[in-house]
CSV table of C-alpha atoms and ligand atoms in Angstrom, one decimal:
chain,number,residue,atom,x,y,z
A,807,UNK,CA,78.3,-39.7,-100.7
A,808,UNK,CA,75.1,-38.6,-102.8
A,809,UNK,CA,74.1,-34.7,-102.9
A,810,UNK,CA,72.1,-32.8,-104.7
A,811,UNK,CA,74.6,-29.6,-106.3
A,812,UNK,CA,74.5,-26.5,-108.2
A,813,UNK,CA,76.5,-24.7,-109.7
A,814,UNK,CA,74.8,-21.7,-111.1
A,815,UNK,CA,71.8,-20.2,-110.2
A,816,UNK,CA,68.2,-21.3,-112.0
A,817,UNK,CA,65.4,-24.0,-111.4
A,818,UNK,CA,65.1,-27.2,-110.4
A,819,UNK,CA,66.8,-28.4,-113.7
A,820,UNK,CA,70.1,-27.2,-112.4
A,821,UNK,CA,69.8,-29.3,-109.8
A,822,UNK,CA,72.4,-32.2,-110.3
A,823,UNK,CA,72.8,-35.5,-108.3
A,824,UNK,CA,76.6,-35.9,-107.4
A,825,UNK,CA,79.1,-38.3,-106.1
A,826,UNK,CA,80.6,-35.6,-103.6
A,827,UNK,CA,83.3,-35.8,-100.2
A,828,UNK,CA,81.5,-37.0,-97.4
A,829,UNK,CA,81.8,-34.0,-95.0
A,830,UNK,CA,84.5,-34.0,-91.9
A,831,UNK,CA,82.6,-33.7,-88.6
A,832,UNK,CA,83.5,-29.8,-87.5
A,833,UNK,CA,83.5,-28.6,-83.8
A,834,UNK,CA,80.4,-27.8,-82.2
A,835,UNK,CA,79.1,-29.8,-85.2
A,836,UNK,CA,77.6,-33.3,-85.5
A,837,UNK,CA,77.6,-35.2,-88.3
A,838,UNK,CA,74.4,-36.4,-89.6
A,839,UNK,CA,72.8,-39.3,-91.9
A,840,UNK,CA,69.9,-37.7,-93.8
A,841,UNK,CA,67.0,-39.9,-93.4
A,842,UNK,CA,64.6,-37.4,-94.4
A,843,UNK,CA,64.4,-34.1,-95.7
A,844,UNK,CA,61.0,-31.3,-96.3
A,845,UNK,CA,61.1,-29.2,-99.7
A,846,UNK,CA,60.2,-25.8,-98.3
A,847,UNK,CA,59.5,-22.1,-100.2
A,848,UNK,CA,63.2,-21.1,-99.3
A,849,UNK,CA,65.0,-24.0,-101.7
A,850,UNK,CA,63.9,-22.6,-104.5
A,851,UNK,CA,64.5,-18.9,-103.3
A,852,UNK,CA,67.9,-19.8,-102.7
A,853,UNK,CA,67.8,-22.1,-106.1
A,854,UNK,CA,66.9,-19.8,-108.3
A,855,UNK,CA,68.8,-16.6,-106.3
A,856,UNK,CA,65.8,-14.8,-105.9
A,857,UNK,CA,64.9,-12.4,-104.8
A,858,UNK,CA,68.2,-10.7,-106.2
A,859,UNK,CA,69.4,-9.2,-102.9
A,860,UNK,CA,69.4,-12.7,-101.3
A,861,UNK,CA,72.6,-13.1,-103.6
A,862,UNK,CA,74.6,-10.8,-101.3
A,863,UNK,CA,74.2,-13.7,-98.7
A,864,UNK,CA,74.0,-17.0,-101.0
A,865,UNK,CA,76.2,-15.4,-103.8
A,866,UNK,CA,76.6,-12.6,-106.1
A,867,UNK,CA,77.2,-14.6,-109.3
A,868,UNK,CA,77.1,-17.9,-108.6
A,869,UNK,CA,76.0,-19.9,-105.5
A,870,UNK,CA,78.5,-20.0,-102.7
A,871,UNK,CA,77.6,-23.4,-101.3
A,872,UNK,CA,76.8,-26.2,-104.1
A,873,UNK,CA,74.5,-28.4,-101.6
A,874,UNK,CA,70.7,-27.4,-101.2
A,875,UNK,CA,68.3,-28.2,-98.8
A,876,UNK,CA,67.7,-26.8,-95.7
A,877,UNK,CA,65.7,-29.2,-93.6
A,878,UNK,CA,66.3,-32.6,-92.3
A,879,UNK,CA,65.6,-35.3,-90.2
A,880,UNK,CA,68.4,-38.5,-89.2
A,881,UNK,CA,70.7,-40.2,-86.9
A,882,UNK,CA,73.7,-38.6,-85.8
A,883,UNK,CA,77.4,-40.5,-87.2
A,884,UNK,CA,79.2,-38.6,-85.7
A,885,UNK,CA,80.0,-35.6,-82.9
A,886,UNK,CA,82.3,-32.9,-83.1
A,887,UNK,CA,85.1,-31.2,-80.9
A,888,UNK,CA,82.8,-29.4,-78.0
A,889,UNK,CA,79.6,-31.5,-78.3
A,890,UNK,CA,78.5,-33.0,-74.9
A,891,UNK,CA,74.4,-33.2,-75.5
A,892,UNK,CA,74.7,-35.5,-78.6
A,893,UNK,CA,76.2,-39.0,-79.1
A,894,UNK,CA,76.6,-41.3,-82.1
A,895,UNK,CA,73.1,-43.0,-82.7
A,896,UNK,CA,70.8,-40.2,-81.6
A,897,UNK,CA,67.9,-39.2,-84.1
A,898,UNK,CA,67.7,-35.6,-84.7
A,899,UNK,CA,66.0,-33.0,-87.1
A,900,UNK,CA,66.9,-29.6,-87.6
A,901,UNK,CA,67.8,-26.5,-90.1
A,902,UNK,CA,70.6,-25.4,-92.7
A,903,UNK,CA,69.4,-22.4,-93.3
A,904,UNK,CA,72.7,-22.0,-95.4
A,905,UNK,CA,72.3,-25.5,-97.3
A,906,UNK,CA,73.8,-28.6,-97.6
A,907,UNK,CA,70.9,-31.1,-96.3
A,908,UNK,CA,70.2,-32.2,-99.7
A,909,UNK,CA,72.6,-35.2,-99.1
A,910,UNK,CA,73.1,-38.5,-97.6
A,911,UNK,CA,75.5,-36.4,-94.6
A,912,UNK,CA,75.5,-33.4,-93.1
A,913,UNK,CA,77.8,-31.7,-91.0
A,914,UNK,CA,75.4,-29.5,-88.6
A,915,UNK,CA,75.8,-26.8,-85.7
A,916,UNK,CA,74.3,-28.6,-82.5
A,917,UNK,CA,72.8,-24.9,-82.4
A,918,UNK,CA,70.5,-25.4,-84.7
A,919,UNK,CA,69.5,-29.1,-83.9
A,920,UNK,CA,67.4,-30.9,-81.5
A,921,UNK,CA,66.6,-34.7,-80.4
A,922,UNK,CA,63.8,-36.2,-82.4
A,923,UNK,CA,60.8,-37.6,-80.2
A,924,UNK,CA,61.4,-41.7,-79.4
A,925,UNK,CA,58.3,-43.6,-82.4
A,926,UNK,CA,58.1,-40.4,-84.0
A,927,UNK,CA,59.5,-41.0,-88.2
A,928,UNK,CA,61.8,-39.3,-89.6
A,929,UNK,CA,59.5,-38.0,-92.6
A,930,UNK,CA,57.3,-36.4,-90.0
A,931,UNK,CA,60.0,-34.7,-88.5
A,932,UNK,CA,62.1,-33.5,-91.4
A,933,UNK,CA,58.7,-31.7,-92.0
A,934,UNK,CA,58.7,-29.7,-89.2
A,935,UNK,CA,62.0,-27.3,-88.7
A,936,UNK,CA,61.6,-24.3,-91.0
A,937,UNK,CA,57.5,-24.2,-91.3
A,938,UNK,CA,56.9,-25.3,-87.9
A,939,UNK,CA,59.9,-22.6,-86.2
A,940,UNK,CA,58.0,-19.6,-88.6
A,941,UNK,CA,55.0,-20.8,-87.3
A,942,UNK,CA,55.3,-20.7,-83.3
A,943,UNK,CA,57.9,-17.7,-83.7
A,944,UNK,CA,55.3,-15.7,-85.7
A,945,UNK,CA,52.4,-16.3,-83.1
A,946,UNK,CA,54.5,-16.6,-80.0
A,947,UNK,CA,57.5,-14.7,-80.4
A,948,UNK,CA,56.3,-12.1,-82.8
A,949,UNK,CA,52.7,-11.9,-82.7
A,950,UNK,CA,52.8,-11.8,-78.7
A,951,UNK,CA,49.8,-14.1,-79.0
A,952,UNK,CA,48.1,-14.7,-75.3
A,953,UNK,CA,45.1,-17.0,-74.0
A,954,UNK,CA,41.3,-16.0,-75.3
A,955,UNK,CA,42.9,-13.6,-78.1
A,956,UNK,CA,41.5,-14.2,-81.6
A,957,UNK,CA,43.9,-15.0,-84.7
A,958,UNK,CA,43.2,-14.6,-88.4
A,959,UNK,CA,45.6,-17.0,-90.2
A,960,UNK,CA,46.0,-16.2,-94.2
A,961,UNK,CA,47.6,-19.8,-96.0
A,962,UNK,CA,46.5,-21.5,-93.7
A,963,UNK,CA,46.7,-24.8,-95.3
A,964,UNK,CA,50.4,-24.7,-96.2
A,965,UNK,CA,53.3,-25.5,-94.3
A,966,UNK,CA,53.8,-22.7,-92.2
A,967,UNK,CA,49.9,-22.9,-92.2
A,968,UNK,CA,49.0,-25.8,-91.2
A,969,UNK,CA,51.2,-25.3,-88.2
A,970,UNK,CA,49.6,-22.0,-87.1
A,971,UNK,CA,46.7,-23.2,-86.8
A,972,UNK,CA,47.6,-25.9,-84.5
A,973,UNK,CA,49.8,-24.1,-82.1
A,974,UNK,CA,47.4,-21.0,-81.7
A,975,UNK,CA,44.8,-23.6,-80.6
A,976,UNK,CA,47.2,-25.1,-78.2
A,977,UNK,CA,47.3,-21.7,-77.0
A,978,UNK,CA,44.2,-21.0,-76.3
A,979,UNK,CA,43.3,-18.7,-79.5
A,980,UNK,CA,39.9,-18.7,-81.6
A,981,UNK,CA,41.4,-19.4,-85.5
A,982,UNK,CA,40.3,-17.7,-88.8
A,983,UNK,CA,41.8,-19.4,-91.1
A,984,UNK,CA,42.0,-18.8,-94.9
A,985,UNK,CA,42.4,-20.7,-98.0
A,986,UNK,CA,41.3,-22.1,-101.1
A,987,UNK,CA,37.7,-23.8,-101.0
A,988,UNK,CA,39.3,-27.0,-101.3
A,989,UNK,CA,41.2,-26.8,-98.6
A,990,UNK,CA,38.2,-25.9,-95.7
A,991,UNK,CA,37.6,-29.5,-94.8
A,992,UNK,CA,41.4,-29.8,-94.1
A,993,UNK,CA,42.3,-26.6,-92.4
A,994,UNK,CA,38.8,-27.4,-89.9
A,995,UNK,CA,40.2,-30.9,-89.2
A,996,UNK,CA,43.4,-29.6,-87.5
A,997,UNK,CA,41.0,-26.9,-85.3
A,998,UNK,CA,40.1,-23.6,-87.3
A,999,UNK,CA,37.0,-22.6,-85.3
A,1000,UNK,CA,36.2,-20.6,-88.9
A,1001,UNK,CA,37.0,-20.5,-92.1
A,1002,UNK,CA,37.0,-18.1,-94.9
A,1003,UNK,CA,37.4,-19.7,-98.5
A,1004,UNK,CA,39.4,-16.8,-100.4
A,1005,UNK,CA,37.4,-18.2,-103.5
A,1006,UNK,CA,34.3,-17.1,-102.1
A,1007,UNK,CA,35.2,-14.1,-99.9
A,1008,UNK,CA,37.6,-10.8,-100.8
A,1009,UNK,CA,40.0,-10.8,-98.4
A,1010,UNK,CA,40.5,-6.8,-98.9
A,1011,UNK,CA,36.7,-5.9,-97.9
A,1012,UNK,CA,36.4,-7.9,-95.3
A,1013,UNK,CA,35.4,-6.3,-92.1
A,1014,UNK,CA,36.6,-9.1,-89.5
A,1015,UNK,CA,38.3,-7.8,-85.8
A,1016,UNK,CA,41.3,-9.9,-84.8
A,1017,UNK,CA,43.7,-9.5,-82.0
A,1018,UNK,CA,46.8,-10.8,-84.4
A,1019,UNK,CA,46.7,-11.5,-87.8
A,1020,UNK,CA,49.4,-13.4,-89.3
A,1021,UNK,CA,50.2,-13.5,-93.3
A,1022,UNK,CA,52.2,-16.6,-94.8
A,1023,UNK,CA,50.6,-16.1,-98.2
A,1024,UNK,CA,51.7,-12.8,-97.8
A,1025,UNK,CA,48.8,-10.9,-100.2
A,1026,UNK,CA,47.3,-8.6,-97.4
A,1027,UNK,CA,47.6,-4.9,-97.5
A,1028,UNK,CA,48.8,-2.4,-95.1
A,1029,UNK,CA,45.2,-1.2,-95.1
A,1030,UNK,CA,43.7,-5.4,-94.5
A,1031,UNK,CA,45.9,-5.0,-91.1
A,1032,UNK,CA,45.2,-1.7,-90.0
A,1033,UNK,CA,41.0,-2.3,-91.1
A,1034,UNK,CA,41.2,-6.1,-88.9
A,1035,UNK,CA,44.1,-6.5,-86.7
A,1036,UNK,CA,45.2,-5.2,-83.7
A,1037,UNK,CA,48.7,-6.3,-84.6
A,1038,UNK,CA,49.9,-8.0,-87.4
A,1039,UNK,CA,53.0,-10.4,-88.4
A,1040,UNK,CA,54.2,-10.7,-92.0
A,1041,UNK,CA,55.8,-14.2,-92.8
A,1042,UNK,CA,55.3,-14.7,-97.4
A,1043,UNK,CA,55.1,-12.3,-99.6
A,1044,UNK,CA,53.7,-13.0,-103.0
A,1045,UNK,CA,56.3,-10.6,-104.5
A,1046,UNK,CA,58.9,-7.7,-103.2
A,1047,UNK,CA,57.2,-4.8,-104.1
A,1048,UNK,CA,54.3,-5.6,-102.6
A,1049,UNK,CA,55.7,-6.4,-98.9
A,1050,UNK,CA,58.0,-2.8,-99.4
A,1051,UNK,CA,54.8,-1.2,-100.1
A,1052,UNK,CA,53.4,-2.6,-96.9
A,1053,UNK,CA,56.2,-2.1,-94.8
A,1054,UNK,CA,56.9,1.2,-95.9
A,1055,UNK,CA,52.8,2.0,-95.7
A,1056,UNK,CA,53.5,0.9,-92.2
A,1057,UNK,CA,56.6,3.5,-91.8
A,1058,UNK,CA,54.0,6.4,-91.5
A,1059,UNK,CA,52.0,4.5,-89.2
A,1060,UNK,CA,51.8,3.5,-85.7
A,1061,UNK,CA,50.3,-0.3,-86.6
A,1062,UNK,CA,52.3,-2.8,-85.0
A,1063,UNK,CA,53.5,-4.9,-87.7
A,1064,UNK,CA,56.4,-7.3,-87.8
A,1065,UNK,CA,58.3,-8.8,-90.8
A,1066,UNK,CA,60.5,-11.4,-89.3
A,1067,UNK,CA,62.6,-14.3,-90.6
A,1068,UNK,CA,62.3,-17.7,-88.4
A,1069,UNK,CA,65.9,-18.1,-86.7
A,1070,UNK,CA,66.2,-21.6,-86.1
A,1071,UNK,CA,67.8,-22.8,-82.7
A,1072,UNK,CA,67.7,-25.8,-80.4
A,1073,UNK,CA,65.3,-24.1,-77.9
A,1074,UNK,CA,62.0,-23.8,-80.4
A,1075,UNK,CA,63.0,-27.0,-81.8
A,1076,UNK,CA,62.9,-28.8,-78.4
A,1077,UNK,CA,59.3,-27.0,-78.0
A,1078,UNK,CA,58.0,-28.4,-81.5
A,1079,UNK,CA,59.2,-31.7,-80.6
A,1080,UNK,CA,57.4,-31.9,-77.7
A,1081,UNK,CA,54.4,-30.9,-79.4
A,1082,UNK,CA,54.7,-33.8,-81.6
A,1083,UNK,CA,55.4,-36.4,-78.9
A,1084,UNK,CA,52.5,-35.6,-76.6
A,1085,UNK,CA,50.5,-35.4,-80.7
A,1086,UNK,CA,49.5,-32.0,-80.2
A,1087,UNK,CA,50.6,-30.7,-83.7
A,1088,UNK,CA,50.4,-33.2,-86.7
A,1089,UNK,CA,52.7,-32.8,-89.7
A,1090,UNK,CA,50.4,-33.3,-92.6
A,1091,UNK,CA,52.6,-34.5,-95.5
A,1092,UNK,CA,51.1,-34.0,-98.8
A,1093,UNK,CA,53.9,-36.2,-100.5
A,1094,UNK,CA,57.1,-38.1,-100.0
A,1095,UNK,CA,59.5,-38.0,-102.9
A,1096,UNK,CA,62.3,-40.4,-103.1
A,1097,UNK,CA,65.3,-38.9,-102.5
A,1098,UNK,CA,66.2,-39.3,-106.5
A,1099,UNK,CA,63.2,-36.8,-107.1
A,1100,UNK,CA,64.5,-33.8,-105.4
A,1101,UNK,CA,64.2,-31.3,-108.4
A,1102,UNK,CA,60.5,-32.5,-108.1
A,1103,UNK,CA,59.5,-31.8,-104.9
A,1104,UNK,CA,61.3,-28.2,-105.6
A,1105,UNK,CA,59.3,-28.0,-108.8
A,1106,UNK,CA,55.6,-29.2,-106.3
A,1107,UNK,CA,56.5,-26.7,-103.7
A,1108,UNK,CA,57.3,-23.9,-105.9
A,1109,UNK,CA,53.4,-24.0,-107.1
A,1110,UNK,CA,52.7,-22.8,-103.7
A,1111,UNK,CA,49.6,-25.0,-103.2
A,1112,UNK,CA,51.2,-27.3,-101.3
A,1113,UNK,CA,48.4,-28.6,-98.5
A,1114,UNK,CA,51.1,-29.1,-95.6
A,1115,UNK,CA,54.2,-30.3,-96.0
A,1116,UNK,CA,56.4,-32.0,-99.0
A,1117,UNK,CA,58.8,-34.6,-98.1
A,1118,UNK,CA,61.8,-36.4,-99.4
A,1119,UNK,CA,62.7,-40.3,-98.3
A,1120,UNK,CA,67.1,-40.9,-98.4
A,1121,UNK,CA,65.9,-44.3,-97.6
A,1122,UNK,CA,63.6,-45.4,-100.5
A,1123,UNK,CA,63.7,-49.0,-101.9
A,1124,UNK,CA,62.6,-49.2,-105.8
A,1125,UNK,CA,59.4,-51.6,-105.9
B,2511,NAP,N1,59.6,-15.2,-92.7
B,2511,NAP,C1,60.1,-16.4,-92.7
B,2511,NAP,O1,61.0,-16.7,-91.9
B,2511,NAP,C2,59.5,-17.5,-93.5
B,2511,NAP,C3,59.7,-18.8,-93.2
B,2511,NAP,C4,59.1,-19.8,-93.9
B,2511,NAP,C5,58.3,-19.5,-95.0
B,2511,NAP,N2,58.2,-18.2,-95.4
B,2511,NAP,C6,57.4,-17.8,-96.5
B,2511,NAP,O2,56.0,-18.0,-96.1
B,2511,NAP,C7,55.3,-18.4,-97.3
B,2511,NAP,C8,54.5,-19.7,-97.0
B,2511,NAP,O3,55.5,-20.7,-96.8
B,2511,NAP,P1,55.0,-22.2,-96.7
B,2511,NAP,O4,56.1,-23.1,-96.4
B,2511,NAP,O5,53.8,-22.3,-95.8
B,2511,NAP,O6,54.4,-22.4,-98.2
B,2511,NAP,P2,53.5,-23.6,-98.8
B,2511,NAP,O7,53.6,-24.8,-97.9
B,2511,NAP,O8,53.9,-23.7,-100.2
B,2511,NAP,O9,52.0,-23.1,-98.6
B,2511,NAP,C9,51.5,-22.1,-99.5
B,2511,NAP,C10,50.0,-22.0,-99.1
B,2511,NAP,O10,49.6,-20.7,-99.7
B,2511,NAP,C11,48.2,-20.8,-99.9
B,2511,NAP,N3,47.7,-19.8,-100.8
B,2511,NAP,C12,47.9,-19.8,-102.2
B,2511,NAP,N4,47.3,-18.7,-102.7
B,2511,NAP,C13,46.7,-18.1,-101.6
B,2511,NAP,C14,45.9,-16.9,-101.5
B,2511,NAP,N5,45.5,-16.2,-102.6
B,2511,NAP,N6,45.4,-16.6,-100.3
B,2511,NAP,C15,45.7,-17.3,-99.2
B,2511,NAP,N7,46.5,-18.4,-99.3
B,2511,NAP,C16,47.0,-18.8,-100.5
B,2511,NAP,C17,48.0,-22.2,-100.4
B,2511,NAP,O11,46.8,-22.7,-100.0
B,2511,NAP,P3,45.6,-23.0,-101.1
B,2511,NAP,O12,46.2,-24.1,-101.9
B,2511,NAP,O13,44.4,-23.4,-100.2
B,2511,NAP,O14,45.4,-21.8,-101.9
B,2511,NAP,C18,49.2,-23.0,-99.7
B,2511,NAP,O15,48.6,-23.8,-98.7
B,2511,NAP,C19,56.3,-18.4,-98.4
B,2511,NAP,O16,56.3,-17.2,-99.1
B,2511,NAP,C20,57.6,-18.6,-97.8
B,2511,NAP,O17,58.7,-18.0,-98.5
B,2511,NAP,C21,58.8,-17.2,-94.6
């Protein structure tokens, strides 16, 4: 089969496209035919082995597991010892946090999968695992968010973004969002009540009250979340030193403030999907790369301006 390998840690230049073994089905696994994948901030983390300690996980020297790609989207081939919920045929989406989604097969815990909605594609969905689990888990799980409360959003246009905002409208919050100026049309269309353009506005002096702020851009200071929020939830961070200041800012103080990382698992999937089928959250794809064009779509989401989601298409004809 086709996959996308490394072999030694770098950008999207490393990035190599391989005749490899098709993988062997493994208990509690199913084996899936990558229709679709989504390009998210954490391939090219993982890519490029940064930040450093992420190599005590994905390898010290030299990464541990030679296929990227985290999410995707595709029809199950087949299921392994153990599965009872999943037969050949079924479309599913889900996560490798680990890697090896950047292929045409994937063998895949059922834990971390889910059944696609019925007229729903496959690019759509392969959009949806990592941003749209941070998303809900940040508000939801982390931020406690209830009915009524009022939620300031920073990146909101992005992936994770672009999902915030739609679920804390589903439940029943009043969204701030913020982003670039050319991004307010865009992040109003999917339901921010209001907007602050960062162009126009310092973030750091403004004197807005929210219940919950959440951070995917990850710029705000411990000082931002203690001057606007009630409670706060850390999901990006523009570089290390910057969230360690925060979180150890945060040490000597009694702010609730969360730094989480999204856990994928059937149960939040099945949630997100339903979302989707009863088109309550939309996945706004930016782009959809052919499957050829990996390094690409690594290179577009690396800018970090990506206005939703970036895609990748296993099934692209030439012409
Ligand atoms: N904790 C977790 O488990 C978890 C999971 C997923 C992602 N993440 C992290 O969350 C971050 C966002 O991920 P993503 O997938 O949403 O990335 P993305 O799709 O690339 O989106 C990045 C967004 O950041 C916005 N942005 C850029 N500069 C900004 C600024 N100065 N102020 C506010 N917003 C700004 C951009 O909007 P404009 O173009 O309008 O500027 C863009 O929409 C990344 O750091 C990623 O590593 C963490």
């Amino acid at each position: 089969m086709k996959a996308f390998t490394k072999k030694v840690y770098g950008g999207p230049e490393v990035l190599q496209l391989e005749e490899v073994a098709k993988p062997v089905v493994k208990d509690q696994h199913i084996l899936v035919k990558v229709m679709a994948n989504s390009a998210n901030p954490a391939d090219w983390h993982i890519l490029r082995g940064k930040p450093l300690f992420a190599r005590l996980s994905f390898g010290l020297f030299k990464p541990k597991k030679p296929i990227l790609g985290a999410d995707f989207a595709g029809i199950v081939e087949d299921v392994g010892n153990g599965v009872e919920d999943y037969k050949v045929g079924d479309h599913v989406f889900g996560e490798m946090l680990g890697g090896g989604a950047f292929a045409e097969f994937a063998s895949v815990p059922v834990k971390v999968c889910a059944k696609m909605p019925v007229n729903v594609k496959f690019a759509n969905m392969a959009g949806v695992p990592i941003a749209g689990l941070t998303a809900y888990q940040a508000l939801i799980i982390h931020g406690k968010l209830t009915k009524g409360e009022s939620v300031l959003i920073n990146g909101a246009s992005g992936g994770v973004g672009h999902f915030a905002v739609q679920i804390a409208k589903i439940y029943g919050a009043k969204v701030t969002a913020i982003c670039s100026n050319k991004n307010v049309d865009f992040v109003k269309s999917i339901g921010a009540d209001n907007v602050i353009a960062y162009d126009n506005v310092n973030i750091h002096e403004h004197d807005g009250n929210y219940d919950v702020i959440i951070d995917t851009h990850g710029n705000l200071k411990h000082a931002d979340y203690k001057r606007m929020g009630k409670r706060g939830v850390i999901v990006g961070f523009t570089t290390m030193s910057h969230m360690v200041a925060v979180l150890f800012k945060n040490t000597l103080s009694k702010f609730p403030l969360t730094q989480f990382t999204a856990e994928a698992n059937t149960q939040d999937l099945e949630i997100l999907a339903s979302l989707v089928k009863d088109n309550k959250i939309k996945v706004h794809i930016e782009k959809i790369y052919p499957y050829t064009q990996i390094p690409d779509a690594i290179t577009h989401i690396e800018k970090m301006r990506t206005r939703g989601k970036v895609v990748v298409d296993w099934n692209w004809k030439e012409g």
